[in-house]
């Protein structure tokens, strides 16, 4: 049995639950319980505050956990990152009052910085040879300058709209973060086997979400050019259409190259392009 810790409620909860579901793991709705067990995988799920997850995993109370890298590095526990999960993306940044002149890290010298990330903030300042006073607060950091508690903040940012509404501007990025899967360092062979089984599924889900299944009609005399644009898992599938001069071509395209490829396919004469999401992809 593998014990997994995920966030009880908050920004990572829904995506963590969705990942399990997409991996085909059934969890009864346990959000108001402390723990629950999967019905079709040897997995127990603990619902915890994200800040506590690295400690629980280090102590092997949980074997694995889903948590933001920002928390992993801030807590600095002895755990290993096994997989980046692609959700919960944000950055840890320093922001100052918008109207204030900022010419570089040295502008923070002697200032007061409010943050929930004292460890990472200190590390950044000392790396840049800046002495500043760190004021640790646990929430609503963005209001600290407005109420006279601090001159600057170091906090998580995604769109930046919270900074904007609080009259702040982002001046330094300390860390880019996303949700990761962590494990402790004393796995036995059974746990390694179970983790690999879970990772196999996570890889299939991640790969699928980065790819689309594309079906299109191609004039048969343009087939070579169109096929050369498509990667496919081996090579694209080509089927004749009832109309002799046309073929149907099926292939897989990755998200990054998707728009560019679609334009080139159209230019090469492809028509009736259908794009379908892929649920799992095993290569
Ligand atoms: P808990 O009650 O579990 O302690 P919390 O309030 O500390 O929750 P949340 O605000 O739910 O935490 O954020 C959880 C994680 O989501 C963060 O640690 C970070 O990794 C990620 N995240 C993504 N975008 C943002 C954002 N814009 N602001 C804050 N966190 C973000
Ligand atoms: Zn937290």
Tab-separated table of C-alpha atoms and ligand atoms in Angstrom:
chain	number	residue	atom	x	y	z
A	1	UNK	CA	0.000	0.000	0.000
A	2	UNK	CA	1.320	3.451	-0.962
A	3	UNK	CA	0.321	6.465	1.142
A	4	UNK	CA	-0.188	9.699	-0.793
A	5	UNK	CA	-0.629	13.169	0.749
A	6	UNK	CA	-2.523	15.818	-1.201
A	7	UNK	CA	-3.828	19.259	-0.290
A	8	UNK	CA	-7.074	19.114	1.673
A	9	UNK	CA	-8.502	22.226	0.064
A	10	UNK	CA	-7.027	25.073	-1.910
A	11	UNK	CA	-5.439	25.672	-5.268
A	12	UNK	CA	-3.905	22.217	-5.715
A	13	UNK	CA	-6.767	20.076	-4.409
A	14	UNK	CA	-8.944	19.777	-7.516
A	15	UNK	CA	-6.069	19.197	-9.928
A	16	UNK	CA	-4.574	16.552	-7.614
A	17	UNK	CA	-7.913	14.715	-7.477
A	18	UNK	CA	-8.311	15.044	-11.240
A	19	UNK	CA	-4.874	13.548	-11.820
A	20	UNK	CA	-5.806	10.491	-9.749
A	21	UNK	CA	-9.053	10.140	-11.646
A	22	UNK	CA	-7.301	10.381	-15.008
A	23	UNK	CA	-4.899	7.693	-13.795
A	24	UNK	CA	-7.954	5.485	-13.344
A	25	UNK	CA	-7.740	5.561	-9.556
A	26	UNK	CA	-11.127	5.727	-7.826
A	27	UNK	CA	-11.200	7.788	-4.650
A	28	UNK	CA	-14.450	8.122	-2.773
A	29	UNK	CA	-15.239	11.766	-2.133
A	30	UNK	CA	-13.099	12.220	0.938
A	31	UNK	CA	-12.450	15.953	1.028
A	32	UNK	CA	-13.943	16.329	4.489
A	33	UNK	CA	-12.172	13.269	5.829
A	34	UNK	CA	-8.535	13.038	6.878
A	35	UNK	CA	-7.883	9.964	4.770
A	36	UNK	CA	-9.484	7.606	2.308
A	37	UNK	CA	-8.544	4.530	0.309
A	38	UNK	CA	-8.700	3.922	-3.441
A	39	UNK	CA	-11.053	1.125	-4.431
A	40	UNK	CA	-8.967	-0.130	-7.369
A	41	UNK	CA	-5.312	0.695	-6.581
A	42	UNK	CA	-3.264	-0.011	-3.433
A	43	UNK	CA	-3.297	3.654	-2.450
A	44	UNK	CA	-4.303	5.500	0.691
A	45	UNK	CA	-4.858	9.251	0.339
A	46	UNK	CA	-4.265	11.738	3.185
A	47	UNK	CA	-5.780	15.220	2.937
A	48	UNK	CA	-3.465	17.764	4.553
A	49	UNK	CA	-2.435	21.418	4.561
A	50	UNK	CA	0.134	21.865	1.806
A	51	UNK	CA	2.702	23.317	4.240
A	52	UNK	CA	2.710	20.074	6.224
A	53	UNK	CA	3.175	17.720	3.280
A	54	UNK	CA	7.015	17.837	2.992
A	55	UNK	CA	7.386	17.008	6.705
A	56	UNK	CA	4.905	14.121	6.535
A	57	UNK	CA	6.732	12.711	3.530
A	58	UNK	CA	10.172	13.154	5.096
A	59	UNK	CA	8.925	11.261	8.157
A	60	UNK	CA	7.422	8.549	5.894
A	61	UNK	CA	3.999	9.087	7.460
A	62	UNK	CA	3.069	9.561	3.795
A	63	UNK	CA	5.225	7.873	1.136
A	64	UNK	CA	4.509	10.369	-1.611
A	65	UNK	CA	2.891	13.790	-1.835
A	66	UNK	CA	1.621	16.360	-4.308
A	67	UNK	CA	2.764	19.875	-3.407
A	68	UNK	CA	4.098	23.072	-4.996
A	69	UNK	CA	7.850	23.247	-5.546
A	70	UNK	CA	7.712	26.560	-3.694
A	71	UNK	CA	6.683	24.681	-0.534
A	72	UNK	CA	9.216	21.889	-1.125
A	73	UNK	CA	12.118	24.370	-1.353
A	74	UNK	CA	10.845	26.605	1.450
A	75	UNK	CA	10.491	23.709	3.891
A	76	UNK	CA	13.844	22.299	2.772
A	77	UNK	CA	13.056	18.776	3.990
A	78	UNK	CA	14.836	15.634	2.953
A	79	UNK	CA	12.490	14.531	0.153
A	80	UNK	CA	12.985	13.759	-3.527
A	81	UNK	CA	11.075	15.296	-6.427
A	82	UNK	CA	10.033	12.437	-8.717
A	83	UNK	CA	7.795	14.145	-11.259
A	84	UNK	CA	6.707	17.612	-12.344
A	85	UNK	CA	2.944	17.584	-12.739
A	86	UNK	CA	2.279	20.571	-15.001
A	87	UNK	CA	-0.370	22.293	-12.856
A	88	UNK	CA	-0.288	24.886	-10.055
A	89	UNK	CA	2.114	27.028	-12.036
A	90	UNK	CA	3.179	30.256	-10.378
A	91	UNK	CA	6.297	32.191	-9.436
A	92	UNK	CA	7.708	33.484	-6.180
A	93	UNK	CA	8.491	37.148	-6.700
A	94	UNK	CA	9.483	40.298	-4.905
A	95	UNK	CA	7.187	43.273	-5.456
A	96	UNK	CA	7.528	46.886	-4.365
A	97	UNK	CA	5.145	49.833	-4.283
A	98	UNK	CA	4.380	50.830	-7.877
A	99	UNK	CA	5.394	54.466	-7.729
A	100	UNK	CA	8.700	53.673	-6.061
A	101	UNK	CA	11.969	53.853	-7.940
A	102	UNK	CA	13.603	50.449	-8.259
A	103	UNK	CA	17.002	50.102	-9.873
A	104	UNK	CA	17.955	46.557	-8.888
A	105	UNK	CA	18.261	44.260	-5.878
A	106	UNK	CA	20.369	46.827	-4.060
A	107	UNK	CA	17.227	48.981	-3.807
A	108	UNK	CA	16.032	46.446	-1.214
A	109	UNK	CA	18.985	47.210	1.090
A	110	UNK	CA	17.728	48.024	4.591
A	111	UNK	CA	14.083	47.675	3.589
A	112	UNK	CA	11.391	45.636	5.302
A	113	UNK	CA	10.014	42.694	3.299
A	114	UNK	CA	6.835	40.848	4.266
A	115	UNK	CA	6.612	37.187	3.185
A	116	UNK	CA	5.334	33.685	3.956
A	117	UNK	CA	8.571	32.372	2.433
A	118	UNK	CA	11.292	33.555	4.848
A	119	UNK	CA	13.759	30.796	3.955
A	120	UNK	CA	13.696	31.400	0.187
A	121	UNK	CA	13.603	35.181	0.600
A	122	UNK	CA	16.643	35.132	2.897
A	123	UNK	CA	18.475	32.825	0.528
A	124	UNK	CA	17.824	35.159	-2.396
A	125	UNK	CA	18.873	38.263	-0.470
A	126	UNK	CA	22.053	36.743	0.863
A	127	UNK	CA	23.003	35.448	-2.601
A	128	UNK	CA	22.689	39.052	-3.776
A	129	UNK	CA	24.539	40.481	-0.755
A	130	UNK	CA	21.533	42.503	0.366
A	131	UNK	CA	20.636	43.011	4.028
A	132	UNK	CA	16.926	43.490	4.569
A	133	UNK	CA	14.528	42.889	7.407
A	134	UNK	CA	12.183	39.964	6.861
A	135	UNK	CA	8.761	40.113	8.389
A	136	UNK	CA	7.098	36.693	8.304
A	137	UNK	CA	3.318	36.645	7.921
A	138	UNK	CA	1.143	33.694	7.001
A	139	UNK	CA	-1.435	35.208	4.666
A	140	UNK	CA	-2.606	38.355	2.796
A	141	UNK	CA	0.991	39.366	2.257
A	142	UNK	CA	0.021	41.692	-0.585
A	143	UNK	CA	-1.646	44.176	1.757
A	144	UNK	CA	1.437	44.595	3.960
A	145	UNK	CA	2.898	47.673	2.167
A	146	UNK	CA	-0.533	49.349	2.012
A	147	UNK	CA	-0.972	49.134	5.781
A	148	UNK	CA	2.563	50.236	6.537
A	149	UNK	CA	3.815	46.850	7.693
A	150	UNK	CA	6.541	46.530	5.070
A	151	UNK	CA	8.180	48.295	2.104
A	152	UNK	CA	8.079	45.258	-0.165
A	153	UNK	CA	6.731	41.726	-0.312
A	154	UNK	CA	7.909	38.350	-1.520
A	155	UNK	CA	4.921	36.276	-2.540
A	156	UNK	CA	3.418	33.875	-5.104
A	157	UNK	CA	2.210	35.441	-8.321
A	158	UNK	CA	0.387	33.933	-11.265
A	159	UNK	CA	-1.405	36.549	-13.348
A	160	UNK	CA	-0.159	39.506	-11.349
A	161	UNK	CA	-3.653	40.931	-10.909
A	162	UNK	CA	-3.445	40.757	-7.094
A	163	UNK	CA	-0.282	42.858	-7.210
A	164	UNK	CA	-1.941	45.326	-9.531
A	165	UNK	CA	-5.002	45.823	-7.350
A	166	UNK	CA	-2.737	46.395	-4.352
A	167	UNK	CA	-0.615	49.030	-6.071
A	168	UNK	CA	2.479	46.845	-6.322
A	169	UNK	CA	4.902	45.984	-9.114
A	170	UNK	CA	6.880	42.793	-9.554
A	171	UNK	CA	10.615	43.471	-9.605
A	172	UNK	CA	12.436	40.167	-9.024
A	173	UNK	CA	11.471	36.534	-9.638
A	174	UNK	CA	13.034	34.147	-7.154
A	175	UNK	CA	11.544	30.867	-8.352
A	176	UNK	CA	9.270	29.394	-11.027
A	177	UNK	CA	7.086	26.735	-9.483
A	178	UNK	CA	4.584	24.020	-10.357
A	179	UNK	CA	3.041	21.096	-8.511
A	180	UNK	CA	5.401	18.143	-8.118
A	181	UNK	CA	5.225	14.583	-6.839
A	182	UNK	CA	7.649	14.024	-3.964
A	183	UNK	CA	8.749	10.845	-2.131
A	184	UNK	CA	10.779	10.003	0.933
A	185	UNK	CA	14.173	8.377	0.666
A	186	UNK	CA	13.557	4.975	2.238
A	187	UNK	CA	11.350	3.124	-0.213
A	188	UNK	CA	11.313	-0.676	-0.134
A	189	UNK	CA	10.997	-2.788	-3.301
A	190	UNK	CA	7.211	-3.046	-3.049
A	191	UNK	CA	6.861	0.719	-2.761
A	192	UNK	CA	9.208	1.253	-5.718
A	193	UNK	CA	7.042	-1.128	-7.770
A	194	UNK	CA	3.839	0.688	-6.830
A	195	UNK	CA	5.351	4.102	-7.490
A	196	UNK	CA	6.513	2.960	-10.938
A	197	UNK	CA	3.035	1.706	-11.683
A	198	UNK	CA	1.595	5.069	-10.712
A	199	UNK	CA	4.257	6.966	-12.687
A	200	UNK	CA	3.528	4.877	-15.772
A	201	UNK	CA	-0.062	6.113	-15.610
A	202	UNK	CA	0.922	9.707	-14.864
A	203	UNK	CA	3.215	9.712	-17.915
A	204	UNK	CA	0.396	8.401	-20.128
A	205	UNK	CA	-1.946	11.131	-18.849
A	206	UNK	CA	0.641	13.907	-19.228
A	207	UNK	CA	1.577	12.775	-22.722
A	208	UNK	CA	-2.073	12.648	-23.762
A	209	UNK	CA	-2.793	16.156	-22.504
A	210	UNK	CA	0.151	17.461	-24.546
A	211	UNK	CA	-1.119	15.865	-27.741
A	212	UNK	CA	-4.142	16.005	-30.028
A	213	UNK	CA	-5.533	13.462	-32.453
A	214	UNK	CA	-5.955	15.063	-35.875
A	215	UNK	CA	-8.114	13.743	-38.741
A	216	UNK	CA	-8.129	15.472	-42.103
A	217	UNK	CA	-9.022	14.994	-45.749
A	218	UNK	CA	-6.178	15.289	-48.246
A	219	UNK	CA	-6.209	15.402	-52.024
A	220	UNK	CA	-4.439	12.155	-52.951
A	221	UNK	CA	-1.908	13.979	-55.157
A	222	UNK	CA	-0.872	16.124	-52.144
A	223	UNK	CA	-0.517	13.151	-49.776
A	224	UNK	CA	3.288	13.061	-49.739
A	225	UNK	CA	3.599	16.694	-48.750
A	226	UNK	CA	0.879	16.401	-46.080
A	227	UNK	CA	2.335	13.210	-44.610
A	228	UNK	CA	5.748	14.861	-44.376
A	229	UNK	CA	4.215	17.483	-42.065
A	230	UNK	CA	2.771	14.892	-39.666
A	231	UNK	CA	4.778	12.959	-37.111
A	232	UNK	CA	2.257	10.346	-35.879
A	233	UNK	CA	3.181	7.673	-33.321
A	234	UNK	CA	4.755	5.510	-36.036
A	235	UNK	CA	3.537	7.184	-39.205
A	236	UNK	CA	0.118	8.595	-40.035
A	237	UNK	CA	-2.778	6.317	-40.932
A	238	UNK	CA	-4.021	6.877	-44.502
A	239	UNK	CA	-7.461	5.617	-45.586
A	240	UNK	CA	-9.034	5.982	-49.028
A	241	UNK	CA	-12.244	8.018	-49.210
A	242	UNK	CA	-15.239	7.085	-51.396
A	243	UNK	CA	-14.320	10.040	-53.597
A	244	UNK	CA	-11.291	8.644	-55.507
A	245	UNK	CA	-9.160	11.781	-55.486
A	246	UNK	CA	-9.177	12.113	-51.708
A	247	UNK	CA	-7.765	10.287	-48.671
A	248	UNK	CA	-8.389	10.551	-44.952
A	249	UNK	CA	-5.235	11.046	-42.848
A	250	UNK	CA	-5.092	10.434	-39.068
A	251	UNK	CA	-2.214	11.468	-36.844
A	252	UNK	CA	-1.093	12.826	-33.469
A	253	UNK	CA	0.195	16.386	-33.063
A	254	UNK	CA	1.816	17.893	-30.014
A	255	UNK	CA	0.389	21.024	-28.421
A	256	UNK	CA	3.558	23.104	-29.001
A	257	UNK	CA	3.610	22.651	-32.752
A	258	UNK	CA	-0.138	22.419	-33.200
A	259	UNK	CA	-1.114	25.831	-34.666
A	260	UNK	CA	1.869	26.135	-36.909
A	261	UNK	CA	1.325	22.635	-38.311
A	262	UNK	CA	-2.404	23.200	-38.892
A	263	UNK	CA	-1.640	26.289	-40.963
A	264	UNK	CA	0.901	24.444	-43.056
A	265	UNK	CA	-1.509	21.507	-43.527
A	266	UNK	CA	-4.192	23.865	-44.781
A	267	UNK	CA	-1.748	25.554	-47.104
A	268	UNK	CA	-0.795	22.112	-48.457
A	269	UNK	CA	-4.447	21.437	-49.351
A	270	UNK	CA	-5.827	19.622	-46.297
A	271	UNK	CA	-9.563	20.111	-45.656
A	272	UNK	CA	-12.126	19.122	-43.060
A	273	UNK	CA	-9.565	19.079	-40.260
A	274	UNK	CA	-10.916	17.534	-37.040
A	275	UNK	CA	-9.012	17.838	-33.772
A	276	UNK	CA	-9.878	15.425	-30.973
A	277	UNK	CA	-8.529	15.305	-27.399
A	278	UNK	CA	-6.631	12.174	-26.388
A	279	UNK	CA	-7.455	10.611	-23.040
A	280	UNK	CA	-4.397	8.371	-22.515
A	281	UNK	CA	-1.305	7.890	-24.605
A	282	UNK	CA	1.049	4.941	-24.125
A	283	UNK	CA	4.150	4.898	-26.298
B	1	LIG	P1	-3.296	25.364	2.832
B	1	LIG	O1	-4.597	25.609	3.508
B	1	LIG	O2	-3.210	23.950	2.282
B	1	LIG	O3	-2.107	25.747	3.644
B	1	LIG	P2	-2.551	27.639	1.176
B	1	LIG	O4	-3.482	28.755	1.385
B	1	LIG	O5	-1.196	27.667	1.784
B	1	LIG	O6	-3.315	26.271	1.522
B	1	LIG	P3	-3.076	27.769	-1.704
B	1	LIG	O7	-3.333	29.214	-1.836
B	1	LIG	O8	-4.211	26.815	-1.854
B	1	LIG	O9	-2.249	27.420	-0.377
B	1	LIG	O10	-1.937	27.412	-2.770
B	1	LIG	C1	-1.403	26.135	-2.865
B	1	LIG	C2	-0.297	26.134	-3.893
B	1	LIG	O11	-0.823	26.478	-5.176
B	1	LIG	C3	0.821	27.136	-3.694
B	1	LIG	O12	1.767	26.702	-2.734
B	1	LIG	C4	1.432	27.202	-5.088
B	1	LIG	O13	2.314	26.118	-5.298
B	1	LIG	C5	0.223	27.013	-5.993
B	1	LIG	N1	-0.222	28.272	-6.668
B	1	LIG	C6	-0.464	28.409	-7.989
B	1	LIG	N2	-0.816	29.667	-8.301
B	1	LIG	C7	-0.834	30.374	-7.189
B	1	LIG	C8	-1.128	31.755	-6.875
B	1	LIG	N3	-1.461	32.640	-7.793
B	1	LIG	N4	-1.073	32.114	-5.602
B	1	LIG	C9	-0.774	31.219	-4.659
B	1	LIG	N5	-0.470	29.918	-4.906
B	1	LIG	C10	-0.469	29.491	-6.147
B	2	LIG	ZN1	-0.379	26.490	2.944
